[in-house]
Amino acid sequence: MQNGKIKPENLLRRSPTNRKLTTGCEILDGCLRGGISCDSLTEIVAESGCGKTQLCLQLSLCTQLPISHGGLNGSSLYLHSEFPFPFRRLHQLSHTFHQSNPSIYANYNDNPCDHVFVQNVHSVDHLFDIMPRIDGFVGNSKTRFPLKLIVLDSVAALFRSEFDNTPSDLKKRSSLFFKISGKLKQLASKFDLAIVITNQVTDLVETSDGLSGLRIGNLRYLYSSGRRVVPSLGLAWANCVNSRFFISRSDGSIVKDRSEKDENCSSSVSRSAKRRLDIVFSPYLPGSSCEFMITREGICAVQA
Amino acid sequence: MISFGRRKSPAIEETSLATSVMEAWRLPLSPSIRGKLISAGYTCLSSIASVSSSDLARDANITEEEAFEILKLANQSCCNGSRSLINGAKNAWDMLHEEESLPRITTSCSDLDNILGGGISCRDVTEIGGVPGIGKTQIGIQLSVNVQIPRECGGLGGKAIYIDTEGSFMVERALQIAEACVEDMEEYTGYMHKHFQANQVQMKPEDILENIFYFRVCSYTEQIALVNHLEKFISENKDVKVVIVDSITFHFRQDYDDLAQRTRVLSEMALKFMKLAKKFSLAVVLLNQVTTKFSEGSFQLALALGDSWSHSCTNRVILYWNGDERYAYIDKSPSLPSASASYTVTSRGLRNSSSSSKRVKMM
């Protein structure tokens, strides 16, 4: 609804598919039917060390790709609530990205890190302070790379310590979930942004009413590192995202055949744990999964 | 009609005033009295005609004599338009015939249609609630496609209004479901080949998308404004046979300080939906979220928005998981028995579950 007029959108004028942001890995993109959807809130849930931040950094760089290459021809804003921000890893990925896509930067003498904006967020109130500035920032942008991706890593950290376990605080916390989601979705709709939010998991503690293990989405149970887990922030937050992807970790290793080409990094490759991404729910994706590993160059899927 | 209390947020008050000018306001009243009536929430002739003069006087802050005169004028207008409340009475036999002839919107899942008495009922407000990922949006999209099935194929040949508060409606998914629906109709037409004329116009998936009026709503203020506008919009688009709100809940779970006001706003919204359903013989489908409710010493699952909202819908369907199967349960209905049915979400849309037919790809 623009300019105060109440008129329906013409669905034919819309693109038949939402724009997608490539993950930088063709197999993963196939599983996600092109990548992360614009004008939508996508949540990535995983335990610590599973690669969700790796994936977000990779998305931040891929945003700069031209649309013909699955990018959004834009810049990204990385809101991080956990310290420290992995600048070293960003530079490492950026170096590889620059080498793989020299034509994007040749005429401008810049580098991929110039188009990743980093902002720390230390509380919910701080996040609400930042939101109007994001709106102004996107609306007034005159750079060659307008803002196209917002990452919030992670949302659970914002709620870790501020709220007690009293009914009134739980209620307030829940309404803040919806307020955050509402504002982010408004930004996504207004500027056709892709928004990615990471969330953590907690171990499942069985309760007598059976609600703690309530099934949400395509997977009856979520396991990671051999333990049953549930996404943080509970059922209320699950109502706030459009899609939920779950990354899990198994204890197995991927052993590559040693060859001359792989000689230099075979030791690091062979020590990589196998990760798996599952689509828990989404309004446009079937339940499916994809295995991947994390290498020096970034996230790389494993052909099954 | 429930009138607003004196405490109103400026946004809602502005919304009410802005949209009320769209009403067909025909009474010859002085501007000051008209303004008082509008401020008190009396924006329709029928709402005035159904109250007592003392109630009207108190709500609108006018004298008893003024209220009496207004009621007389309102009742005369109703009579002149053959819309007198007394004259509108029908006998139960006529109502039975009328109800039996009402078409229903198929869900594309015959098991689900069976427990719904043939599909989603027009003239009713139906609430469908469930946990995230259970398929609420899929049902909403499926209904907005199926309402367009031509009458000769057993459908309504109507159009759909889709009010999206969560941003979950995906054009690519709607197109996918529309394409499957067109293929099914072609198959159906093939069976009934003898009965069709040669010049039968074939539906295309693009036509189906064009007949969905899509509104993206980003705040509760916009939601209230849009609901207030719907009567005018549907008057101008008379083919609309379904209104889907996905979800009714989202914006009202945000930081809403005045819970009593929230209840009043939601109640008025629900009443408007009921009026739309009756007046235009269309189906209203409200999708709702699930929350946990603490009662009798333990947590239980419940539909969001609380007990006062429970009275706002004619029919209530709850979606839930049973093992690896999706199920729908008739929780409340004046005309349907309690029953449950399984369903599945496939790439082609809602279908019977694999346990009752050949295995299909699970969404």
PDB file of N, CA and C in Angstrom, chain A residues 1 6-9 11-12 14-18 20 33 37 39-40 171 174-175 178-179 181-182 185-186 189 209 211 214-218 220 235-236 238-240 242 281-287, chain B residues 131-133 138 166-173 176 206 209-210 212-218 222 225-226 229 233 250 253-255 259 289-292 299-301 321 323-324 326 361-363:
ATOM      1  N   MET A   1       0.860  -1.201   0.000  1.00  0.00           N
ATOM      2  CA  MET A   1       0.000   0.000   0.000  1.00  0.00           C
ATOM      3  C   MET A   1       0.885   1.235   0.000  1.00  0.00           C
ATOM      4  N   ILE A   6      -5.497   2.607  -1.160  1.00  0.00           N
ATOM      5  CA  ILE A   6      -5.742   1.201  -0.896  1.00  0.00           C
ATOM      6  C   ILE A   6      -6.076   0.537  -2.215  1.00  0.00           C
ATOM      7  N   LYS A   7      -5.063   0.026  -2.869  1.00  0.00           N
ATOM      8  CA  LYS A   7      -5.270  -0.645  -4.142  1.00  0.00           C
ATOM      9  C   LYS A   7      -4.538  -1.972  -4.123  1.00  0.00           C
ATOM     10  N   PRO A   8      -5.118  -2.991  -4.763  1.00  0.00           N
ATOM     11  CA  PRO A   8      -4.433  -4.275  -4.765  1.00  0.00           C
ATOM     12  C   PRO A   8      -3.248  -4.254  -5.715  1.00  0.00           C
ATOM     13  N   GLU A   9      -2.249  -5.053  -5.391  1.00  0.00           N
ATOM     14  CA  GLU A   9      -1.130  -5.229  -6.299  1.00  0.00           C
ATOM     15  C   GLU A   9      -1.544  -6.125  -7.447  1.00  0.00           C
ATOM     16  N   LEU A  11      -0.648  -9.008  -9.511  1.00  0.00           N
ATOM     17  CA  LEU A  11       0.312 -10.100  -9.385  1.00  0.00           C
ATOM     18  C   LEU A  11       1.008 -10.397 -10.704  1.00  0.00           C
ATOM     19  N   LEU A  12       0.389 -10.000 -11.816  1.00  0.00           N
ATOM     20  CA  LEU A  12       1.041 -10.238 -13.103  1.00  0.00           C
ATOM     21  C   LEU A  12       2.210  -9.293 -13.320  1.00  0.00           C
ATOM     22  N   ARG A  14       4.220  -8.421 -11.065  1.00  0.00           N
ATOM     23  CA  ARG A  14       5.337  -8.961 -10.303  1.00  0.00           C
ATOM     24  C   ARG A  14       6.074 -10.000 -11.121  1.00  0.00           C
ATOM     25  N   SER A  15       7.322 -10.160 -10.777  1.00  0.00           N
ATOM     26  CA  SER A  15       8.070 -11.248 -11.398  1.00  0.00           C
ATOM     27  C   SER A  15       7.467 -12.582 -10.966  1.00  0.00           C
ATOM     28  N   PRO A  16       7.392 -13.559 -11.882  1.00  0.00           N
ATOM     29  CA  PRO A  16       6.830 -14.858 -11.487  1.00  0.00           C
ATOM     30  C   PRO A  16       7.599 -15.517 -10.362  1.00  0.00           C
ATOM     31  N   THR A  17       8.855 -15.162 -10.197  1.00  0.00           N
ATOM     32  CA  THR A  17       9.579 -15.666  -9.035  1.00  0.00           C
ATOM     33  C   THR A  17      10.162 -14.485  -8.277  1.00  0.00           C
ATOM     34  N   ASN A  18      10.145 -14.584  -6.964  1.00  0.00           N
ATOM     35  CA  ASN A  18      10.853 -13.586  -6.177  1.00  0.00           C
ATOM     36  C   ASN A  18      12.322 -13.611  -6.557  1.00  0.00           C
ATOM     37  N   LYS A  20      16.120 -13.950  -6.044  1.00  0.00           N
ATOM     38  CA  LYS A  20      16.847 -14.801  -5.120  1.00  0.00           C
ATOM     39  C   LYS A  20      18.306 -14.366  -5.046  1.00  0.00           C
ATOM     40  N   ARG A  33      16.173 -23.437  -4.582  1.00  0.00           N
ATOM     41  CA  ARG A  33      15.529 -22.911  -5.792  1.00  0.00           C
ATOM     42  C   ARG A  33      15.997 -21.508  -6.120  1.00  0.00           C
ATOM     43  N   SER A  37      15.404 -15.837  -0.669  1.00  0.00           N
ATOM     44  CA  SER A  37      14.364 -15.057  -1.328  1.00  0.00           C
ATOM     45  C   SER A  37      14.343 -13.614  -0.843  1.00  0.00           C
ATOM     46  N   ASP A  39      12.320  -9.905  -0.280  1.00  0.00           N
ATOM     47  CA  ASP A  39      11.006  -9.559   0.255  1.00  0.00           C
ATOM     48  C   ASP A  39      10.504 -10.667   1.170  1.00  0.00           C
ATOM     49  N   SER A  40      11.386 -11.179   2.011  1.00  0.00           N
ATOM     50  CA  SER A  40      11.031 -12.308   2.854  1.00  0.00           C
ATOM     51  C   SER A  40      12.018 -12.372   4.006  1.00  0.00           C
ATOM     52  N   LYS A 171       5.556 -12.189  28.171  1.00  0.00           N
ATOM     53  CA  LYS A 171       4.593 -11.565  27.265  1.00  0.00           C
ATOM     54  C   LYS A 171       5.229 -10.384  26.548  1.00  0.00           C
ATOM     55  N   SER A 174       7.627 -11.620  23.982  1.00  0.00           N
ATOM     56  CA  SER A 174       6.931 -12.134  22.807  1.00  0.00           C
ATOM     57  C   SER A 174       6.461 -10.998  21.897  1.00  0.00           C
ATOM     58  N   SER A 175       5.947  -9.933  22.499  1.00  0.00           N
ATOM     59  CA  SER A 175       5.481  -8.825  21.660  1.00  0.00           C
ATOM     60  C   SER A 175       6.655  -8.153  20.964  1.00  0.00           C
ATOM     61  N   PHE A 178       7.431  -9.935  17.698  1.00  0.00           N
ATOM     62  CA  PHE A 178       6.565  -9.553  16.585  1.00  0.00           C
ATOM     63  C   PHE A 178       6.876  -8.144  16.100  1.00  0.00           C
ATOM     64  N   LYS A 179       7.309  -7.300  17.016  1.00  0.00           N
ATOM     65  CA  LYS A 179       7.640  -5.938  16.607  1.00  0.00           C
ATOM     66  C   LYS A 179       8.895  -5.934  15.736  1.00  0.00           C
ATOM     67  N   SER A 181      10.034  -8.427  13.975  1.00  0.00           N
ATOM     68  CA  SER A 181       9.684  -9.072  12.710  1.00  0.00           C
ATOM     69  C   SER A 181       8.858  -8.139  11.835  1.00  0.00           C
ATOM     70  N   GLY A 182       7.895  -7.452  12.447  1.00  0.00           N
ATOM     71  CA  GLY A 182       7.048  -6.546  11.674  1.00  0.00           C
ATOM     72  C   GLY A 182       7.856  -5.455  11.005  1.00  0.00           C
ATOM     73  N   LYS A 185      10.050  -6.952   8.207  1.00  0.00           N
ATOM     74  CA  LYS A 185       9.242  -7.319   7.040  1.00  0.00           C
ATOM     75  C   LYS A 185       8.787  -6.080   6.277  1.00  0.00           C
ATOM     76  N   GLN A 186       8.555  -5.007   7.022  1.00  0.00           N
ATOM     77  CA  GLN A 186       8.170  -3.764   6.363  1.00  0.00           C
ATOM     78  C   GLN A 186       9.320  -3.263   5.488  1.00  0.00           C
ATOM     79  N   SER A 189       9.589  -5.490   2.426  1.00  0.00           N
ATOM     80  CA  SER A 189       8.537  -5.248   1.444  1.00  0.00           C
ATOM     81  C   SER A 189       8.753  -3.917   0.726  1.00  0.00           C
ATOM     82  N   ASP A 209       4.100 -31.808  29.752  1.00  0.00           N
ATOM     83  CA  ASP A 209       2.988 -31.506  28.852  1.00  0.00           C
ATOM     84  C   ASP A 209       3.317 -31.797  27.396  1.00  0.00           C
ATOM     85  N   LEU A 211       4.858 -30.043  25.321  1.00  0.00           N
ATOM     86  CA  LEU A 211       4.906 -28.887  24.430  1.00  0.00           C
ATOM     87  C   LEU A 211       6.324 -28.503  24.062  1.00  0.00           C
ATOM     88  N   LEU A 214       7.278 -29.669  20.730  1.00  0.00           N
ATOM     89  CA  LEU A 214       6.225 -29.466  19.734  1.00  0.00           C
ATOM     90  C   LEU A 214       6.804 -29.422  18.332  1.00  0.00           C
ATOM     91  N   ARG A 215       6.216 -30.188  17.446  1.00  0.00           N
ATOM     92  CA  ARG A 215       6.722 -30.241  16.084  1.00  0.00           C
ATOM     93  C   ARG A 215       6.321 -28.999  15.303  1.00  0.00           C
ATOM     94  N   ILE A 216       7.310 -28.392  14.677  1.00  0.00           N
ATOM     95  CA  ILE A 216       7.064 -27.248  13.795  1.00  0.00           C
ATOM     96  C   ILE A 216       7.757 -27.526  12.481  1.00  0.00           C
ATOM     97  N   GLY A 217       6.988 -27.695  11.420  1.00  0.00           N
ATOM     98  CA  GLY A 217       7.592 -27.837  10.107  1.00  0.00           C
ATOM     99  C   GLY A 217       7.846 -29.277   9.707  1.00  0.00           C
ATOM    100  N   ASN A 218       8.748 -29.431   8.738  1.00  0.00           N
ATOM    101  CA  ASN A 218       8.891 -30.701   8.045  1.00  0.00           C
ATOM    102  C   ASN A 218       9.621 -31.773   8.834  1.00  0.00           C
ATOM    103  N   ARG A 220      10.354 -33.950  12.155  1.00  0.00           N
ATOM    104  CA  ARG A 220       9.740 -34.297  13.437  1.00  0.00           C
ATOM    105  C   ARG A 220      10.665 -33.944  14.593  1.00  0.00           C
ATOM    106  N   LEU A 235       7.981 -20.986  20.328  1.00  0.00           N
ATOM    107  CA  LEU A 235       6.925 -21.009  19.324  1.00  0.00           C
ATOM    108  C   LEU A 235       6.585 -19.610  18.827  1.00  0.00           C
ATOM    109  N   ALA A 236       6.620 -18.622  19.723  1.00  0.00           N
ATOM    110  CA  ALA A 236       6.240 -17.268  19.316  1.00  0.00           C
ATOM    111  C   ALA A 236       7.142 -16.772  18.199  1.00  0.00           C
ATOM    112  N   ALA A 238       8.833 -18.524  16.102  1.00  0.00           N
ATOM    113  CA  ALA A 238       8.637 -19.313  14.883  1.00  0.00           C
ATOM    114  C   ALA A 238       7.526 -18.722  14.020  1.00  0.00           C
ATOM    115  N   ASN A 239       6.581 -18.020  14.654  1.00  0.00           N
ATOM    116  CA  ASN A 239       5.522 -17.363  13.890  1.00  0.00           C
ATOM    117  C   ASN A 239       5.992 -16.099  13.191  1.00  0.00           C
ATOM    118  N   CYS A 240       7.198 -15.651  13.504  1.00  0.00           N
ATOM    119  CA  CYS A 240       7.653 -14.350  13.013  1.00  0.00           C
ATOM    120  C   CYS A 240       8.486 -14.437  11.746  1.00  0.00           C
ATOM    121  N   ASN A 242       9.346 -16.113   7.811  1.00  0.00           N
ATOM    122  CA  ASN A 242       8.663 -16.734   6.682  1.00  0.00           C
ATOM    123  C   ASN A 242       9.214 -18.117   6.379  1.00  0.00           C
ATOM    124  N   PHE A 281      10.612 -25.124   7.314  1.00  0.00           N
ATOM    125  CA  PHE A 281       9.369 -24.696   6.668  1.00  0.00           C
ATOM    126  C   PHE A 281       9.637 -23.491   5.790  1.00  0.00           C
ATOM    127  N   SER A 282       8.816 -23.357   4.776  1.00  0.00           N
ATOM    128  CA  SER A 282       8.923 -22.250   3.832  1.00  0.00           C
ATOM    129  C   SER A 282       7.641 -22.223   3.027  1.00  0.00           C
ATOM    130  N   PRO A 283       7.152 -21.030   2.651  1.00  0.00           N
ATOM    131  CA  PRO A 283       5.918 -21.010   1.865  1.00  0.00           C
ATOM    132  C   PRO A 283       6.111 -21.433   0.420  1.00  0.00           C
ATOM    133  N   TYR A 284       7.358 -21.633  -0.018  1.00  0.00           N
ATOM    134  CA  TYR A 284       7.525 -21.947  -1.434  1.00  0.00           C
ATOM    135  C   TYR A 284       8.509 -23.071  -1.696  1.00  0.00           C
ATOM    136  N   LEU A 285       9.097 -23.657  -0.664  1.00  0.00           N
ATOM    137  CA  LEU A 285      10.079 -24.721  -0.868  1.00  0.00           C
ATOM    138  C   LEU A 285       9.566 -26.028  -0.274  1.00  0.00           C
ATOM    139  N   PRO A 286       9.771 -27.135  -0.972  1.00  0.00           N
ATOM    140  CA  PRO A 286       9.444 -28.426  -0.365  1.00  0.00           C
ATOM    141  C   PRO A 286      10.477 -28.773   0.691  1.00  0.00           C
ATOM    142  N   GLY A 287      10.117 -29.713   1.547  1.00  0.00           N
ATOM    143  CA  GLY A 287      11.086 -30.168   2.539  1.00  0.00           C
ATOM    144  C   GLY A 287      12.204 -30.920   1.848  1.00  0.00           C
TER     145      GLY A 287
ATOM    146  N   VAL B 131       0.271 -24.410  13.741  1.00  0.00           N
ATOM    147  CA  VAL B 131       1.655 -24.024  13.997  1.00  0.00           C
ATOM    148  C   VAL B 131       2.340 -23.607  12.697  1.00  0.00           C
ATOM    149  N   PRO B 132       3.464 -22.905  12.795  1.00  0.00           N
ATOM    150  CA  PRO B 132       4.183 -22.541  11.570  1.00  0.00           C
ATOM    151  C   PRO B 132       4.574 -23.778  10.776  1.00  0.00           C
ATOM    152  N   GLY B 133       4.441 -23.672   9.464  1.00  0.00           N
ATOM    153  CA  GLY B 133       4.853 -24.766   8.598  1.00  0.00           C
ATOM    154  C   GLY B 133       3.808 -25.840   8.404  1.00  0.00           C
ATOM    155  N   GLN B 138      -0.532 -22.303   2.375  1.00  0.00           N
ATOM    156  CA  GLN B 138      -0.840 -23.163   1.231  1.00  0.00           C
ATOM    157  C   GLN B 138      -2.344 -23.277   1.035  1.00  0.00           C
ATOM    158  N   GLU B 166       1.860 -11.087   6.648  1.00  0.00           N
ATOM    159  CA  GLU B 166       3.137 -11.668   7.057  1.00  0.00           C
ATOM    160  C   GLU B 166       4.156 -11.736   5.934  1.00  0.00           C
ATOM    161  N   GLY B 167       3.743 -11.456   4.713  1.00  0.00           N
ATOM    162  CA  GLY B 167       4.686 -11.543   3.604  1.00  0.00           C
ATOM    163  C   GLY B 167       4.943 -12.963   3.158  1.00  0.00           C
ATOM    164  N   SER B 168       4.024 -13.878   3.450  1.00  0.00           N
ATOM    165  CA  SER B 168       4.245 -15.281   3.112  1.00  0.00           C
ATOM    166  C   SER B 168       3.695 -15.668   1.749  1.00  0.00           C
ATOM    167  N   PHE B 169       2.868 -14.816   1.159  1.00  0.00           N
ATOM    168  CA  PHE B 169       2.317 -15.141  -0.153  1.00  0.00           C
ATOM    169  C   PHE B 169       3.428 -15.065  -1.185  1.00  0.00           C
ATOM    170  N   MET B 170       3.608 -16.130  -1.947  1.00  0.00           N
ATOM    171  CA  MET B 170       4.656 -16.174  -2.962  1.00  0.00           C
ATOM    172  C   MET B 170       4.011 -16.351  -4.324  1.00  0.00           C
ATOM    173  N   VAL B 171       4.278 -15.422  -5.237  1.00  0.00           N
ATOM    174  CA  VAL B 171       3.669 -15.501  -6.562  1.00  0.00           C
ATOM    175  C   VAL B 171       4.068 -16.797  -7.263  1.00  0.00           C
ATOM    176  N   GLU B 172       5.329 -17.196  -7.098  1.00  0.00           N
ATOM    177  CA  GLU B 172       5.768 -18.402  -7.793  1.00  0.00           C
ATOM    178  C   GLU B 172       5.011 -19.622  -7.299  1.00  0.00           C
ATOM    179  N   ARG B 173       4.691 -19.632  -6.008  1.00  0.00           N
ATOM    180  CA  ARG B 173       3.941 -20.760  -5.470  1.00  0.00           C
ATOM    181  C   ARG B 173       2.494 -20.702  -5.957  1.00  0.00           C
ATOM    182  N   GLN B 176       2.431 -21.964  -9.411  1.00  0.00           N
ATOM    183  CA  GLN B 176       2.578 -23.420  -9.412  1.00  0.00           C
ATOM    184  C   GLN B 176       1.227 -24.100  -9.163  1.00  0.00           C
ATOM    185  N   GLU B 206      -2.148 -17.376 -15.941  1.00  0.00           N
ATOM    186  CA  GLU B 206      -2.019 -15.926 -15.775  1.00  0.00           C
ATOM    187  C   GLU B 206      -3.358 -15.294 -15.437  1.00  0.00           C
ATOM    188  N   LEU B 209      -3.930 -15.625 -11.755  1.00  0.00           N
ATOM    189  CA  LEU B 209      -3.196 -14.644 -10.950  1.00  0.00           C
ATOM    190  C   LEU B 209      -3.854 -13.277 -11.024  1.00  0.00           C
ATOM    191  N   GLU B 210      -4.364 -12.944 -12.210  1.00  0.00           N
ATOM    192  CA  GLU B 210      -4.967 -11.628 -12.394  1.00  0.00           C
ATOM    193  C   GLU B 210      -6.240 -11.481 -11.564  1.00  0.00           C
ATOM    194  N   ILE B 212      -6.693 -12.564  -8.571  1.00  0.00           N
ATOM    195  CA  ILE B 212      -6.415 -12.487  -7.135  1.00  0.00           C
ATOM    196  C   ILE B 212      -6.032 -11.047  -6.831  1.00  0.00           C
ATOM    197  N   PHE B 213      -6.858 -10.375  -6.032  1.00  0.00           N
ATOM    198  CA  PHE B 213      -6.531  -9.016  -5.610  1.00  0.00           C
ATOM    199  C   PHE B 213      -5.666  -9.124  -4.364  1.00  0.00           C
ATOM    200  N   TYR B 214      -4.407  -8.760  -4.509  1.00  0.00           N
ATOM    201  CA  TYR B 214      -3.425  -8.979  -3.446  1.00  0.00           C
ATOM    202  C   TYR B 214      -3.126  -7.666  -2.740  1.00  0.00           C
ATOM    203  N   PHE B 215      -3.279  -7.660  -1.421  1.00  0.00           N
ATOM    204  CA  PHE B 215      -2.952  -6.489  -0.608  1.00  0.00           C
ATOM    205  C   PHE B 215      -1.868  -6.878   0.391  1.00  0.00           C
ATOM    206  N   ARG B 216      -0.749  -6.176   0.356  1.00  0.00           N
ATOM    207  CA  ARG B 216       0.302  -6.392   1.349  1.00  0.00           C
ATOM    208  C   ARG B 216       0.114  -5.355   2.453  1.00  0.00           C
ATOM    209  N   VAL B 217      -0.116  -5.828   3.659  1.00  0.00           N
ATOM    210  CA  VAL B 217      -0.430  -4.957   4.785  1.00  0.00           C
ATOM    211  C   VAL B 217       0.726  -5.014   5.776  1.00  0.00           C
ATOM    212  N   CYS B 218       1.297  -3.862   6.119  1.00  0.00           N
ATOM    213  CA  CYS B 218       2.504  -3.837   6.940  1.00  0.00           C
ATOM    214  C   CYS B 218       2.298  -3.311   8.355  1.00  0.00           C
ATOM    215  N   GLU B 222      -2.863  -0.162   8.812  1.00  0.00           N
ATOM    216  CA  GLU B 222      -3.217  -0.470   7.421  1.00  0.00           C
ATOM    217  C   GLU B 222      -4.261  -1.578   7.359  1.00  0.00           C
ATOM    218  N   ALA B 225      -7.612  -0.070   8.169  1.00  0.00           N
ATOM    219  CA  ALA B 225      -8.062   0.775   7.062  1.00  0.00           C
ATOM    220  C   ALA B 225      -8.549  -0.079   5.897  1.00  0.00           C
ATOM    221  N   LEU B 226      -7.819  -1.141   5.600  1.00  0.00           N
ATOM    222  CA  LEU B 226      -8.197  -1.993   4.472  1.00  0.00           C
ATOM    223  C   LEU B 226      -9.519  -2.705   4.738  1.00  0.00           C
ATOM    224  N   HIS B 229     -12.301  -0.570   4.152  1.00  0.00           N
ATOM    225  CA  HIS B 229     -12.457  -0.242   2.739  1.00  0.00           C
ATOM    226  C   HIS B 229     -13.059  -1.391   1.937  1.00  0.00           C
ATOM    227  N   PHE B 233     -14.770  -1.782  -1.942  1.00  0.00           N
ATOM    228  CA  PHE B 233     -14.009  -2.479  -2.977  1.00  0.00           C
ATOM    229  C   PHE B 233     -14.820  -3.630  -3.568  1.00  0.00           C
ATOM    230  N   PHE B 250      -0.976 -11.359  12.994  1.00  0.00           N
ATOM    231  CA  PHE B 250       0.427 -10.953  13.124  1.00  0.00           C
ATOM    232  C   PHE B 250       0.589  -9.560  13.728  1.00  0.00           C
ATOM    233  N   ARG B 253      -0.148  -8.961  17.561  1.00  0.00           N
ATOM    234  CA  ARG B 253       0.679  -9.547  18.603  1.00  0.00           C
ATOM    235  C   ARG B 253       1.892  -8.676  18.901  1.00  0.00           C
ATOM    236  N   GLN B 254       1.990  -7.548  18.216  1.00  0.00           N
ATOM    237  CA  GLN B 254       3.087  -6.637  18.490  1.00  0.00           C
ATOM    238  C   GLN B 254       2.789  -5.846  19.759  1.00  0.00           C
ATOM    239  N   ASP B 255       3.554  -4.826  19.989  1.00  0.00           N
ATOM    240  CA  ASP B 255       3.497  -4.067  21.219  1.00  0.00           C
ATOM    241  C   ASP B 255       2.171  -3.307  21.328  1.00  0.00           C
ATOM    242  N   LEU B 259      -4.913  -3.644  25.871  1.00  0.00           N
ATOM    243  CA  LEU B 259      -5.505  -4.909  25.444  1.00  0.00           C
ATOM    244  C   LEU B 259      -7.014  -4.801  25.281  1.00  0.00           C
ATOM    245  N   GLN B 289      -2.535 -17.778  14.063  1.00  0.00           N
ATOM    246  CA  GLN B 289      -1.346 -18.426  14.586  1.00  0.00           C
ATOM    247  C   GLN B 289      -1.678 -19.180  15.870  1.00  0.00           C
ATOM    248  N   VAL B 290      -0.686 -19.887  16.370  1.00  0.00           N
ATOM    249  CA  VAL B 290      -0.853 -20.689  17.575  1.00  0.00           C
ATOM    250  C   VAL B 290       0.070 -20.142  18.648  1.00  0.00           C
ATOM    251  N   THR B 291      -0.392 -20.158  19.877  1.00  0.00           N
ATOM    252  CA  THR B 291       0.435 -19.738  20.991  1.00  0.00           C
ATOM    253  C   THR B 291       0.242 -20.728  22.132  1.00  0.00           C
ATOM    254  N   THR B 292       1.032 -20.570  23.195  1.00  0.00           N
ATOM    255  CA  THR B 292       0.827 -21.417  24.359  1.00  0.00           C
ATOM    256  C   THR B 292       0.048 -20.643  25.402  1.00  0.00           C
ATOM    257  N   PHE B 299       0.785 -25.653  30.536  1.00  0.00           N
ATOM    258  CA  PHE B 299       0.743 -24.949  29.256  1.00  0.00           C
ATOM    259  C   PHE B 299       0.008 -25.788  28.224  1.00  0.00           C
ATOM    260  N   GLN B 300      -0.827 -25.141  27.450  1.00  0.00           N
ATOM    261  CA  GLN B 300      -1.523 -25.828  26.371  1.00  0.00           C
ATOM    262  C   GLN B 300      -1.434 -24.993  25.104  1.00  0.00           C
ATOM    263  N   LEU B 301      -1.573 -25.661  23.982  1.00  0.00           N
ATOM    264  CA  LEU B 301      -1.628 -24.941  22.722  1.00  0.00           C
ATOM    265  C   LEU B 301      -3.001 -24.302  22.563  1.00  0.00           C
ATOM    266  N   TRP B 321      -0.052 -31.695  13.503  1.00  0.00           N
ATOM    267  CA  TRP B 321       0.710 -32.857  13.074  1.00  0.00           C
ATOM    268  C   TRP B 321       0.300 -34.073  13.896  1.00  0.00           C
ATOM    269  N   GLY B 323       2.111 -37.614  14.004  1.00  0.00           N
ATOM    270  CA  GLY B 323       3.208 -38.343  13.380  1.00  0.00           C
ATOM    271  C   GLY B 323       3.748 -37.515  12.226  1.00  0.00           C
ATOM    272  N   ASP B 324       3.844 -38.120  11.057  1.00  0.00           N
ATOM    273  CA  ASP B 324       4.331 -37.393   9.895  1.00  0.00           C
ATOM    274  C   ASP B 324       3.205 -36.944   8.978  1.00  0.00           C
ATOM    275  N   ARG B 326      -0.158 -34.454   8.175  1.00  0.00           N
ATOM    276  CA  ARG B 326      -0.878 -33.236   8.519  1.00  0.00           C
ATOM    277  C   ARG B 326      -2.363 -33.567   8.670  1.00  0.00           C
ATOM    278  N   LYS B 361       4.924 -36.501  -3.791  1.00  0.00           N
ATOM    279  CA  LYS B 361       6.051 -35.794  -3.197  1.00  0.00           C
ATOM    280  C   LYS B 361       5.561 -34.883  -2.082  1.00  0.00           C
ATOM    281  N   MET B 362       6.139 -35.032  -0.918  1.00  0.00           N
ATOM    282  CA  MET B 362       5.735 -34.204   0.210  1.00  0.00           C
ATOM    283  C   MET B 362       6.362 -32.830   0.109  1.00  0.00           C
ATOM    284  N   MET B 363       5.567 -31.831   0.380  1.00  0.00           N
ATOM    285  CA  MET B 363       6.080 -30.449   0.354  1.00  0.00           C
ATOM    286  C   MET B 363       6.901 -30.215   1.607  1.00  0.00           C
TER     287      MET B 363
END
